[in-house]
Amino acid sequence: MDKRELRAGIYYRLHRLWPWLAKPGVRRGFRMLGWTSLVSWLLFVALVLVLRYVVLPSVGDYQAEIEQAASNAVGQPVKIGKISARWSGLNPDLVLDQVTIEDKQGLPAFSLQQVESVLSWQSLVRLRPILSLLAFDGAVLHVRRDANGKITLAGVDAEGESDPALAEWLLEQPHVRVRNATIVWDDRLRKAAPLVLEDLQFGLDNRGRRHRFGLSAAPPSALAASIDIRGEIKGDVGEALEQLAGKIFVELDYADLAAWQQWVDYPIHLPQGRGALRVWGDLADGGGKLTADVALEDLRVRFGRKLPELDLSSMRGRIEASYKGKERVVIGRKIELQTLDGIRVAPTDFQLAWKQADNEHNVGSASATFLDLAILGRLAAYLPLDAQTRQLLSQHQPEGRIAELRTSWELANEKLARYALKASFTNLGMQPGGYFPGASGLAGTLDLNEKLVRFHWMLGNPAFPCPPFFLNRQPILTNSRPALRGKRRKVAWRSNWSVCNSKGLARRGVPMALIFTPAMARE
């Protein structure tokens, strides 16, 4: 296409605008717009020249006034070693060196080697200071907890209501940086040595309602490796949690869990242990999900004062937790542990979910891929169980393996209204005692709910030792119709089982189905 064709095409499409543009009012409007743009440009150039050659070179002469204004804004005495100005492209750059904020006792509570603020020209449009870059170099922040439990941050009381204006202003700045900072935690209540976090790097990028951040810090090498935190949040200050959305990632390659007890209270006794952690999560649509990969080694833990210590050589797995509304879900994947005395829990998956439908109804479910009752029974000695449960486990000594366990329940007015359970088992057994019969070598499946019980097994070499109160000491499964009577109400059970000691059922691998239906027994 040559110039003539292009000119003809443009004229053909815009020729209807010429009569409108030729009107006197339109021409005056374009003329005023042009003059306004020219005057604005000239004013902007004049402002830049005044800042460059008049204001910024003499900014150091106003150091006392700047210190007083900063002290009034912060509420604490502020000292500035030196003030200088320079240019970052077309943006004025104000640099403050050796800035110190003192507490009420006159001690340094917060010090900065340098503060750099690059002014953005958006300030003229928004009519408030907007910085293209706000950077803090070499910050040293002192956080103290007094003997009475009061926490102060840079000499300022951390308790009580905080002013959201500062947070809102920071979230308006496009780029905020903290470089080579140090945080000192002085806990006088615990009388612990000061905890120093060095080489702290922090970055915050804001764009409207989207805020991206990253943080890394180096604790003392004897305590932990460097910690890395990154994330993104979509929302504004003051919004409810269910209205926010975002992501987070936390990585800690090594930590001495026992050494951190100088500054952190654990709910359990933990004299030894080290581990690593990697966490990531999402927050959206009024819900959230958090996933953690955990690896622990050489762990000694005690869950109660009168319980023995559990020595774990290793514990690994992935734990997921999520919520949405009134629903909560906890999932474990490939959870495994090994103790020093030979107890090993094979990699197991489990899931626990519960939901509060209303104030009177609760619904829940649980599942597990694999459970070894003998292993769990050995671990029970280290767990904070009540005396009755501990006695029953010691008396009956359950054993066997349960696979593909599925259970659900519903509570109405704190009473069990509905329940269901499905599972398969192998080598299941328990010792007789009290009203409980014994068994060993059982393998099969179990399916029960509040209306029906289905019990199906493959007979190998099962045994059914009777509890002492059976005088005839005969096997408990016969062709009679036993009546099991509870303490609260009398219930009879009808069954379709056959004689257990029948020669035809003694062969290995013969399936037998036992179906029970509850019926009210007559007085």
XYZ file of N, CA and C in Angstrom, residues 443-445 455-460 496-499 504-514:
72
model
N -8.927 -63.319 59.772
C -8.707 -62.519 58.571
C -10.036 -62.367 57.853
N -10.364 -61.170 57.426
C -11.626 -60.954 56.735
C -11.941 -59.490 56.616
N -13.246 -59.182 56.549
C -13.703 -57.804 56.411
C -14.847 -57.559 57.378
N -20.038 -59.333 58.789
C -18.726 -59.803 59.231
C -18.341 -60.991 58.354
N -17.328 -60.820 57.504
C -16.938 -61.855 56.552
C -15.455 -62.155 56.745
N -15.148 -63.441 56.963
C -13.737 -63.768 57.091
C -13.401 -65.027 56.320
N -12.081 -65.193 56.095
C -11.527 -66.396 55.490
C -10.935 -67.226 56.613
N -11.495 -68.396 56.853
C -11.039 -69.223 57.958
C -9.728 -69.913 57.606
N -8.704 -69.646 58.406
C -7.445 -70.361 58.267
C -7.286 -71.286 59.446
N -26.887 -65.796 61.471
C -27.034 -66.930 60.564
C -25.764 -67.768 60.523
N -24.979 -67.702 61.644
C -23.734 -68.447 61.629
C -23.960 -69.943 61.785
N -22.970 -70.718 61.397
C -22.988 -72.177 61.536
C -22.071 -72.582 62.679
N -22.038 -73.873 62.957
C -21.199 -74.374 64.042
C -19.737 -74.142 63.694
N -16.451 -79.322 58.024
C -16.489 -78.759 56.685
C -15.937 -77.345 56.621
N -15.904 -76.641 57.764
C -15.408 -75.273 57.763
C -13.985 -75.180 58.265
N -13.409 -76.325 58.591
C -12.054 -76.299 59.119
C -11.009 -76.158 58.032
N -11.426 -76.278 56.777
C -10.455 -76.169 55.695
C -10.007 -74.718 55.542
N -8.750 -74.549 55.185
C -8.184 -73.214 55.032
C -8.800 -72.532 53.801
N -9.190 -71.280 53.989
C -9.657 -70.494 52.863
C -11.138 -70.587 52.598
N -11.948 -71.178 53.490
C -13.392 -71.267 53.287
C -14.028 -69.993 53.827
N -14.756 -69.232 52.990
C -15.354 -67.988 53.480
C -16.586 -68.257 54.325
N -16.801 -67.422 55.305
C -18.007 -67.502 56.134
C -18.531 -66.095 56.323
N -19.819 -65.903 56.145
C -20.447 -64.593 56.310
C -21.316 -64.615 57.544
N -21.122 -63.686 58.429
C -21.950 -63.535 59.618
C -22.677 -62.207 59.495
